[in-house]
CSV table of C-alpha atoms in Angstrom, one decimal:
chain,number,residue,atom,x,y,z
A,39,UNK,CA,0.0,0.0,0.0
A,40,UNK,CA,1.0,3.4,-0.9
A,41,UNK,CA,2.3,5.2,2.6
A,42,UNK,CA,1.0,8.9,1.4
A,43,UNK,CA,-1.5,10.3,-0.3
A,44,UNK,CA,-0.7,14.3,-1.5
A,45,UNK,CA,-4.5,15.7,-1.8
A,46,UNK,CA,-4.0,19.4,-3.8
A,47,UNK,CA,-7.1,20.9,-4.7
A,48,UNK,CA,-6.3,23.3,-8.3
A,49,UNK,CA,-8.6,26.3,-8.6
A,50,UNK,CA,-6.5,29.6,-11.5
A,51,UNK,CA,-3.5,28.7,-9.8
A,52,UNK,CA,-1.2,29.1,-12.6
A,53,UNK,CA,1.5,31.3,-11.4
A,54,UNK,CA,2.6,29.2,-8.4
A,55,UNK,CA,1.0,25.8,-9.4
A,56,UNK,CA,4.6,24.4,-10.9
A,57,UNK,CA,6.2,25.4,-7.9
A,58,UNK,CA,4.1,23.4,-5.8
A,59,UNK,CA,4.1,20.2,-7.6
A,60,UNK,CA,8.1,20.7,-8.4
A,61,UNK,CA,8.3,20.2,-4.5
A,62,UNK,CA,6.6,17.3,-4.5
A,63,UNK,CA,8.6,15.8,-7.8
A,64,UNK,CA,11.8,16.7,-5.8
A,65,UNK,CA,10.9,14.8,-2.4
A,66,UNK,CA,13.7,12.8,-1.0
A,67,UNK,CA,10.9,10.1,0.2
A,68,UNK,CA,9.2,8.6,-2.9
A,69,UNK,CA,6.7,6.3,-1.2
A,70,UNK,CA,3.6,8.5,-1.9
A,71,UNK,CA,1.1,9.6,-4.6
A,72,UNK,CA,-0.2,12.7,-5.6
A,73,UNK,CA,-3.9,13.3,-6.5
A,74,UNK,CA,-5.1,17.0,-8.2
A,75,UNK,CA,-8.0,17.8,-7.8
A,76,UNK,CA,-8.6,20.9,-10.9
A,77,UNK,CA,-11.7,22.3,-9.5
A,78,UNK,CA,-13.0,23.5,-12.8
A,79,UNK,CA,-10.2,26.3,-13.3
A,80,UNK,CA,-10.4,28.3,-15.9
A,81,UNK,CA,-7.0,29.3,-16.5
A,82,UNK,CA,-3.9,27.1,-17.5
A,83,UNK,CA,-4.0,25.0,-14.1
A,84,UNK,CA,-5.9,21.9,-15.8
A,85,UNK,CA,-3.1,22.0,-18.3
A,86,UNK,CA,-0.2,21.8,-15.7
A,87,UNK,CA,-1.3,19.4,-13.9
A,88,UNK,CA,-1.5,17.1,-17.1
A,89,UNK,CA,1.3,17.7,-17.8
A,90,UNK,CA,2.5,16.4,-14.3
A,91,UNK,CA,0.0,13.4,-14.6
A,92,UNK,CA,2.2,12.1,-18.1
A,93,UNK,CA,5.4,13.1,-16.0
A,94,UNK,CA,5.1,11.0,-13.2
A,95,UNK,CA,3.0,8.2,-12.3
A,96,UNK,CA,2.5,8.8,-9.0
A,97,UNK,CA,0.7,11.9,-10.4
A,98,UNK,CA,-3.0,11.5,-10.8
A,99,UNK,CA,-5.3,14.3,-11.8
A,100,UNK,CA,-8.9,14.6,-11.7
A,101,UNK,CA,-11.0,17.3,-13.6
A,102,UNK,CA,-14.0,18.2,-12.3
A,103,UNK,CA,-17.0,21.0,-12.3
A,104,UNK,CA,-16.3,23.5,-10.1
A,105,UNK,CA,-17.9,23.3,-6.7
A,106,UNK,CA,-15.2,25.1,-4.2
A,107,UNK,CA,-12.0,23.5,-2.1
A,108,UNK,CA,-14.1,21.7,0.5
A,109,UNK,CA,-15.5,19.2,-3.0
A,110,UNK,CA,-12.1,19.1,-4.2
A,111,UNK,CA,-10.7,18.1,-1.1
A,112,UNK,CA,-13.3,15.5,-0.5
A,113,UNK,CA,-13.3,14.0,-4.2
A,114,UNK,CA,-9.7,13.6,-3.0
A,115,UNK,CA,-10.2,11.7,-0.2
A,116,UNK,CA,-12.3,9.3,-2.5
A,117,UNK,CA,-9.5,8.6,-4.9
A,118,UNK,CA,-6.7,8.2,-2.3
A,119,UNK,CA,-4.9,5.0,-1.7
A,120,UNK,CA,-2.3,5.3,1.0
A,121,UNK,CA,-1.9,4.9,4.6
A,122,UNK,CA,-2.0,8.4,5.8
A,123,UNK,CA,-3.3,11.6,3.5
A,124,UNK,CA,-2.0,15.0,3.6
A,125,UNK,CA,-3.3,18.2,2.0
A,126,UNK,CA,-1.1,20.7,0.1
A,127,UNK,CA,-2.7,24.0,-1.3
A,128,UNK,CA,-1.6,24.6,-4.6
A,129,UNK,CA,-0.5,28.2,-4.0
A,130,UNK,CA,2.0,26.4,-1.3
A,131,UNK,CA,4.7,24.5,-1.3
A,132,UNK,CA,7.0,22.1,0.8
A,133,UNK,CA,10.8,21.3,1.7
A,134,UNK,CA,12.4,18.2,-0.3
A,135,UNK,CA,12.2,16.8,2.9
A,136,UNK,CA,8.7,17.0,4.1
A,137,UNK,CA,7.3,13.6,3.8
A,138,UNK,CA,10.6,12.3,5.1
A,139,UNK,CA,10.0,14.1,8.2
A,140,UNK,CA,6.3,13.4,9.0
A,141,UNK,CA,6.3,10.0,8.1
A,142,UNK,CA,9.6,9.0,10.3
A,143,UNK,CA,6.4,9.9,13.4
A,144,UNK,CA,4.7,7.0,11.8
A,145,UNK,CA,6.9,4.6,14.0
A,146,UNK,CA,4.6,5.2,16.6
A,147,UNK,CA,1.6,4.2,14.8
A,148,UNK,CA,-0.7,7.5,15.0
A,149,UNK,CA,-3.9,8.3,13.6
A,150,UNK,CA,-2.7,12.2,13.5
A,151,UNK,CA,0.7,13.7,12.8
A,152,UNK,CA,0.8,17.6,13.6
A,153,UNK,CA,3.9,19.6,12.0
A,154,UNK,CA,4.7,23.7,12.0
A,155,UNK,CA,4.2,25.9,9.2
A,156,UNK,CA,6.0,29.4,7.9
A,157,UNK,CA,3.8,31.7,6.5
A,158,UNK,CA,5.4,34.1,4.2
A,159,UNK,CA,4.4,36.3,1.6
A,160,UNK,CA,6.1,36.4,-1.8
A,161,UNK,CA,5.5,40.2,-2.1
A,162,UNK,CA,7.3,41.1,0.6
A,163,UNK,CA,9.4,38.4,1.7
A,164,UNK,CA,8.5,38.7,5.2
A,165,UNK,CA,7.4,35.5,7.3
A,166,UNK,CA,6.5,33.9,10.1
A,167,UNK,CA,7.1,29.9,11.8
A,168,UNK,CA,5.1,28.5,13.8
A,169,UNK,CA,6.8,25.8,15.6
A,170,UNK,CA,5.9,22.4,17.3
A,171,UNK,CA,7.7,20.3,19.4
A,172,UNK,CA,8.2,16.6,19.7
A,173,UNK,CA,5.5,14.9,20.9
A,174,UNK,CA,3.2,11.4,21.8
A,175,UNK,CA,-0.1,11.9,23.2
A,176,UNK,CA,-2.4,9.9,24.2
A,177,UNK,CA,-6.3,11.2,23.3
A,178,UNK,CA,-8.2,8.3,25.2
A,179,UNK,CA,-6.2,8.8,28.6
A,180,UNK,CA,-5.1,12.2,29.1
A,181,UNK,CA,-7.0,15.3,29.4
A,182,UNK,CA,-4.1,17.1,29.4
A,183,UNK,CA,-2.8,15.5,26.0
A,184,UNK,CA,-6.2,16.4,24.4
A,185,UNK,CA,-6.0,20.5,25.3
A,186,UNK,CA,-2.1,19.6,24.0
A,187,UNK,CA,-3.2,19.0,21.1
A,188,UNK,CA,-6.6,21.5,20.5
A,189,UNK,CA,-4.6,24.6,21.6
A,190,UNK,CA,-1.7,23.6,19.4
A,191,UNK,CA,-1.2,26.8,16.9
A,192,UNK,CA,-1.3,24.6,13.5
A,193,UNK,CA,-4.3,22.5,14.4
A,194,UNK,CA,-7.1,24.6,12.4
A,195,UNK,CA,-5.3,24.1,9.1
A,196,UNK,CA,-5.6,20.7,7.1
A,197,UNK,CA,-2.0,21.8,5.5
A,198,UNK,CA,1.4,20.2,7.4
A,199,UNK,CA,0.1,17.0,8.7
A,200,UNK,CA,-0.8,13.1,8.0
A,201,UNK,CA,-4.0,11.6,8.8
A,202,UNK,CA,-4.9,8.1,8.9
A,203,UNK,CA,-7.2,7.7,5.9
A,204,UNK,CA,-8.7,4.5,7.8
A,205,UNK,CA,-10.3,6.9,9.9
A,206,UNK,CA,-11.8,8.9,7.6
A,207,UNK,CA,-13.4,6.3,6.0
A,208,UNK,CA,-14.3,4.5,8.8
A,209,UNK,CA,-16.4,7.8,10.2
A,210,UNK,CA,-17.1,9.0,6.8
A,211,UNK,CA,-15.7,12.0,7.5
A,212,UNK,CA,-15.5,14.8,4.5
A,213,UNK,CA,-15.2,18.4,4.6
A,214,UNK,CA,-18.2,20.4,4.5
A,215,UNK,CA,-19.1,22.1,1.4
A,216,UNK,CA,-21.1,24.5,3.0
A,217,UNK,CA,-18.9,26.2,4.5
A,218,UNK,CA,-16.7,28.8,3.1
A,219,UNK,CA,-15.4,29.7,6.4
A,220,UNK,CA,-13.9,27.6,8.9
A,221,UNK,CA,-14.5,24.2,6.8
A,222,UNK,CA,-10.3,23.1,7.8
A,223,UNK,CA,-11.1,23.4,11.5
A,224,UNK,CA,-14.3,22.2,11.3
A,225,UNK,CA,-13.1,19.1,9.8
A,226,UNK,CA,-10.4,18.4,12.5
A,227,UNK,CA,-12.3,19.0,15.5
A,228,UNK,CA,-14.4,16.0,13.8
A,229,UNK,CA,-11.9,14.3,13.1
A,230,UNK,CA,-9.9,14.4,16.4
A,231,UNK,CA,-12.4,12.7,18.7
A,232,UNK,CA,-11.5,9.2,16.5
A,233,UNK,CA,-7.8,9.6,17.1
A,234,UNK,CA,-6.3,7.3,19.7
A,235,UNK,CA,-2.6,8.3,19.4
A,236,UNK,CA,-1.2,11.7,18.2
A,237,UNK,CA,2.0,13.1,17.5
A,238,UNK,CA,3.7,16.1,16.8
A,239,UNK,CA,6.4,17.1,14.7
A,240,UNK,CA,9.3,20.1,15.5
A,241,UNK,CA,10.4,20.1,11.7
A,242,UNK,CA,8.8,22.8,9.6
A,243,UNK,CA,8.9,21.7,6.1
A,244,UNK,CA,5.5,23.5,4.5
A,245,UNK,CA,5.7,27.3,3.4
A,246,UNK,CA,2.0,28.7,3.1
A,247,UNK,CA,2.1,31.5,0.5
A,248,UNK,CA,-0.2,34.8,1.9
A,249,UNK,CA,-1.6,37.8,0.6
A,250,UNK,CA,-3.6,35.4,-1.9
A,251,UNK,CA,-6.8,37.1,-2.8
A,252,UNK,CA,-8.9,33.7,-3.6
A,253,UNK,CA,-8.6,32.9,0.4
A,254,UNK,CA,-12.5,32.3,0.9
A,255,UNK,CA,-12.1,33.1,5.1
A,256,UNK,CA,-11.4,37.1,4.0
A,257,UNK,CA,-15.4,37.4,3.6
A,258,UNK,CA,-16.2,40.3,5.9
A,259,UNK,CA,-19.8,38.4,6.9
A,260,UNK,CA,-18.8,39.0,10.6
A,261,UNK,CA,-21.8,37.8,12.1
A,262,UNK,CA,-21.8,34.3,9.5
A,263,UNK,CA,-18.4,33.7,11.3
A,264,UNK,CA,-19.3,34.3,14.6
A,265,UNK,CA,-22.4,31.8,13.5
A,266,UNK,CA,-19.5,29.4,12.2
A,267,UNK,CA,-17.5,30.0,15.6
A,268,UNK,CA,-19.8,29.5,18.0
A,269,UNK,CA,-20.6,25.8,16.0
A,270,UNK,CA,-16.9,25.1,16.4
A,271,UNK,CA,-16.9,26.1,19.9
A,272,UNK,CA,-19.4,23.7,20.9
A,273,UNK,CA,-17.9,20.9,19.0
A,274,UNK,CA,-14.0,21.8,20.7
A,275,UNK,CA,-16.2,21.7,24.1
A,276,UNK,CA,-18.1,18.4,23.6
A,277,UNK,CA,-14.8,16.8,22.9
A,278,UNK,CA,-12.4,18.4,25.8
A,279,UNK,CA,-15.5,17.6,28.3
A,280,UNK,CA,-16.1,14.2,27.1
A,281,UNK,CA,-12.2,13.7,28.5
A,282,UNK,CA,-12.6,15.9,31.9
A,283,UNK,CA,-13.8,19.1,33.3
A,284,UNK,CA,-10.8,20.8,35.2
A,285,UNK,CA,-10.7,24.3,36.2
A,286,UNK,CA,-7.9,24.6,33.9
A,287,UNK,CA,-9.9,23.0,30.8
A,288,UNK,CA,-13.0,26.0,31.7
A,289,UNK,CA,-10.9,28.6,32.0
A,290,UNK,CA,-9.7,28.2,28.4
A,291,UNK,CA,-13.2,27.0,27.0
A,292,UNK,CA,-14.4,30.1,29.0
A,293,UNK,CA,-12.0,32.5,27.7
A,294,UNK,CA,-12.1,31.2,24.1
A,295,UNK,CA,-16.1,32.0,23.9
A,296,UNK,CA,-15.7,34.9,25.3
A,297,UNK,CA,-13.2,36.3,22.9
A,298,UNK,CA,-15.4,35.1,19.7
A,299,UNK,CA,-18.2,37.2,21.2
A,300,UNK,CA,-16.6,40.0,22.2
A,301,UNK,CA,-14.0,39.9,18.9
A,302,UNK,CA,-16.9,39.3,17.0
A,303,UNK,CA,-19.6,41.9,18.1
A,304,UNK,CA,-16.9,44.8,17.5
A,305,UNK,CA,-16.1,43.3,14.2
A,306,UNK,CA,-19.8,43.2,13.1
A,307,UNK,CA,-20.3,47.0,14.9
A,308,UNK,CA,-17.7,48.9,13.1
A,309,UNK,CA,-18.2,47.3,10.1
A,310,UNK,CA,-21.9,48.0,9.6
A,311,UNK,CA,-21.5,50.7,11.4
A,312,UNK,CA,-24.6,49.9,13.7
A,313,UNK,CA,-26.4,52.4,15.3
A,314,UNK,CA,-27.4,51.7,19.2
A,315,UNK,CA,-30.8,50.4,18.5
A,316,UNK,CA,-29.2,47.8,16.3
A,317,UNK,CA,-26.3,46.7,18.2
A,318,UNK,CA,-29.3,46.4,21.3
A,319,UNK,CA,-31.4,44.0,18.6
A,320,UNK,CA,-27.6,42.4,17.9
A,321,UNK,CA,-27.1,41.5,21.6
A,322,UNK,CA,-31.1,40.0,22.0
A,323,UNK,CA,-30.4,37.9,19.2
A,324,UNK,CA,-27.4,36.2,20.9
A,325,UNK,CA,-28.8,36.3,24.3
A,326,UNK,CA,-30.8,34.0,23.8
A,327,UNK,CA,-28.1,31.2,22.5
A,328,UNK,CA,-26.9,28.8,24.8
A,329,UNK,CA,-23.4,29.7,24.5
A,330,UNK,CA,-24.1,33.6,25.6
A,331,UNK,CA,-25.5,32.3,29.2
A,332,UNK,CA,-22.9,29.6,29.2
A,333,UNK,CA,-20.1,32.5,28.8
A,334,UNK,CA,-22.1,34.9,31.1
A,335,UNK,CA,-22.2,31.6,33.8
A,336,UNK,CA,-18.8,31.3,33.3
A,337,UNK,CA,-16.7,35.0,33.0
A,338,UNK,CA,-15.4,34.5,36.7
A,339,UNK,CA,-13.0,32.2,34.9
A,340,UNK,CA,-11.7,34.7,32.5
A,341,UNK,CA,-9.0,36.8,33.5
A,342,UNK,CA,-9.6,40.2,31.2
A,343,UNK,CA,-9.8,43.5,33.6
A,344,UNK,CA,-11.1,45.1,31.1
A,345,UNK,CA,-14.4,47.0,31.3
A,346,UNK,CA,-16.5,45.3,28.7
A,347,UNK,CA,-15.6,42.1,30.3
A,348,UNK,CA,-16.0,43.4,33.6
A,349,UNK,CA,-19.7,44.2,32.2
A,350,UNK,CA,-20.6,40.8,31.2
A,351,UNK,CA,-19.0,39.3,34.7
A,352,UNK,CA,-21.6,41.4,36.4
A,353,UNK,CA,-24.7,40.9,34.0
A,354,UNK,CA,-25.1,44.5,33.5
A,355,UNK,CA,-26.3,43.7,29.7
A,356,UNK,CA,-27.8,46.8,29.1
A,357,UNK,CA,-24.7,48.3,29.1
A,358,UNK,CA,-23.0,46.1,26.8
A,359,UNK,CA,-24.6,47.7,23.3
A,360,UNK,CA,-23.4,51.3,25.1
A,361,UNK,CA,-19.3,50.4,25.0
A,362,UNK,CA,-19.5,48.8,22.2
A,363,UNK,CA,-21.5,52.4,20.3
A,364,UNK,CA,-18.6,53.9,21.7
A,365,UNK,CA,-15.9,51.8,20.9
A,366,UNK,CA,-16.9,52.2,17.5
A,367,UNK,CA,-16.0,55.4,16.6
């Protein structure tokens, strides 16, 4: 069986597209296929990838009507063969050594491997890594491995890490094509609470190319995120308090609501621009959601002085659509 299957969804990505699957030619492991996914593009991507499929038979492309990443990525999973899958963007690309790396974790038999990332942006060469360390952890028997593993920095993104593809079928898990927000995550946080054994991986091997205008998470819906949010929330808390309810484990379930509320309602304030009566109807409307009383239940276990926080602690709601009229401006 093939060890790795290389999912790349293909949407008008001609200008980095060779770069991408040049990485992949060049790997110094060779055990792996990789599957393309051309999402109905409309400029030469279709063609390059071709022309990769007749270069290399490991290379397998797939054209198909064009129905957004989330599709792609799942008509992906349906073709793949190996062991583990990984998922590559096609504006991105890896180290010759990537797959060396990731798979070496495989010796402890792992459903998930976890690796860093450096984000830069070919514009202006800046960048920035986000590092992991070496790590085992057990999901079924350790609380503290699980919020290991959920507050990791890299764990929202499909890109830099294995999965075990007998899982995925297993649960029928598949990304969902609903979404145009959120979709990686949401996948993950799925796909996590079927994991037994996890590792992480300190080498950072996959270069995630920004200031790429197709990104689908720059919508400025506010209020769809925080929709999308507080659905991911409540999946991130059914799995953490399936394993344990610490005051540790609150504190950081606690403070992560209350930071996609807050963040949210003074994203969705100054960019409408709501007047007072609005942001009022704003607040009723998420009242009433289980999460707001959950996070108003809970603000003794965030540790924020400040004054809209301070607000919430004390249930003085009334005063909540005042700051934020003011912080608008």
């Amino acid at each position: 069986m093939i060890t790795v299957s290389v999912i790349i969804p293909v949407y008008n990505v001609e200008k980095y597209l060779r770069e991408c699957l040049e990485s992949l030619l060049n790997q110094s492991f060779k055990d792996f296929e990789v599957i393309m996914i051309d999402d109905g593009a409309k400029d030469n991507s279709g063609i390059i990838c071709d022309e990769y499929a007749a270069k290399d038979e490991r290379f397998h492309v797939y054209h198909i009507k064009n129905g957004g990443v989330s599709k792609a990525r799942n008509h992906g999973i349906n073709k793949a063969k190996g062991t583990y899958i990984t998922f590559i963007d096609s504006d991105d690309f890896v180290s010759r050594d990537f797959l060396s790396n990731l798979t070496k974790m495989t010796k402890h038999s792992p459903d998930f491997v976890l690796s860093g990332i450096r984000y830069f942006d070919s514009n202006t060469s800046e960048y920035k890594i986000e590092e992991l360390t070496n790590g085992v952890f057990d999901i079924n028997a350790n609380l503290q491995d699980c919020y290991t593993i959920t507050t990791m920095p890299t764990i929202t993104s499909p890109c830099c890490k294995l999965y075990k593809r007998e899982i995925i079928v297993r649960y029928d898990l598949s990304f969902n094509s609903t979404l145009s927000y959120g979709e990686d995550r949401d996948f993950n946080i799925r796909f996590l609470p079927n994991t037994c054994k996890v590792c992480s991986c300190s080498y950072v091997g996959y270069y995630y190319r920004r200031g790429i205008s197709t990104s689908l998470s720059q919508s400025k819906d506010y209020e769809k995120q925080l929709d999308v949010d507080l659905d991911y929330w409540n999946k991130l808390y059914a799995f953490l308090i399936s394993k344990g309810s610490e005051d540790g484990l609150l504190h950081y379930l606690a403070t992560r609501l209350y930071h996609i509320f807050n963040d949210r309602f003074m994203q969705i304030v100054k960019s409408q621009d709501l007047s007072l009566g609005h942001i009022q109807n704003l607040l009723k409307k998420y009242c009433k959601t289980p999460q707001f009383e959950w996070m108003c239940c809970n603000m003794d276990k965030v540790d924020d002085a400040s004054l809209i926080a301070s607000i919430y602690r004390s249930r003085l709601l009334f005063l909540v659509p005042i700051v934020y009229f003011i912080r608008k401006k």
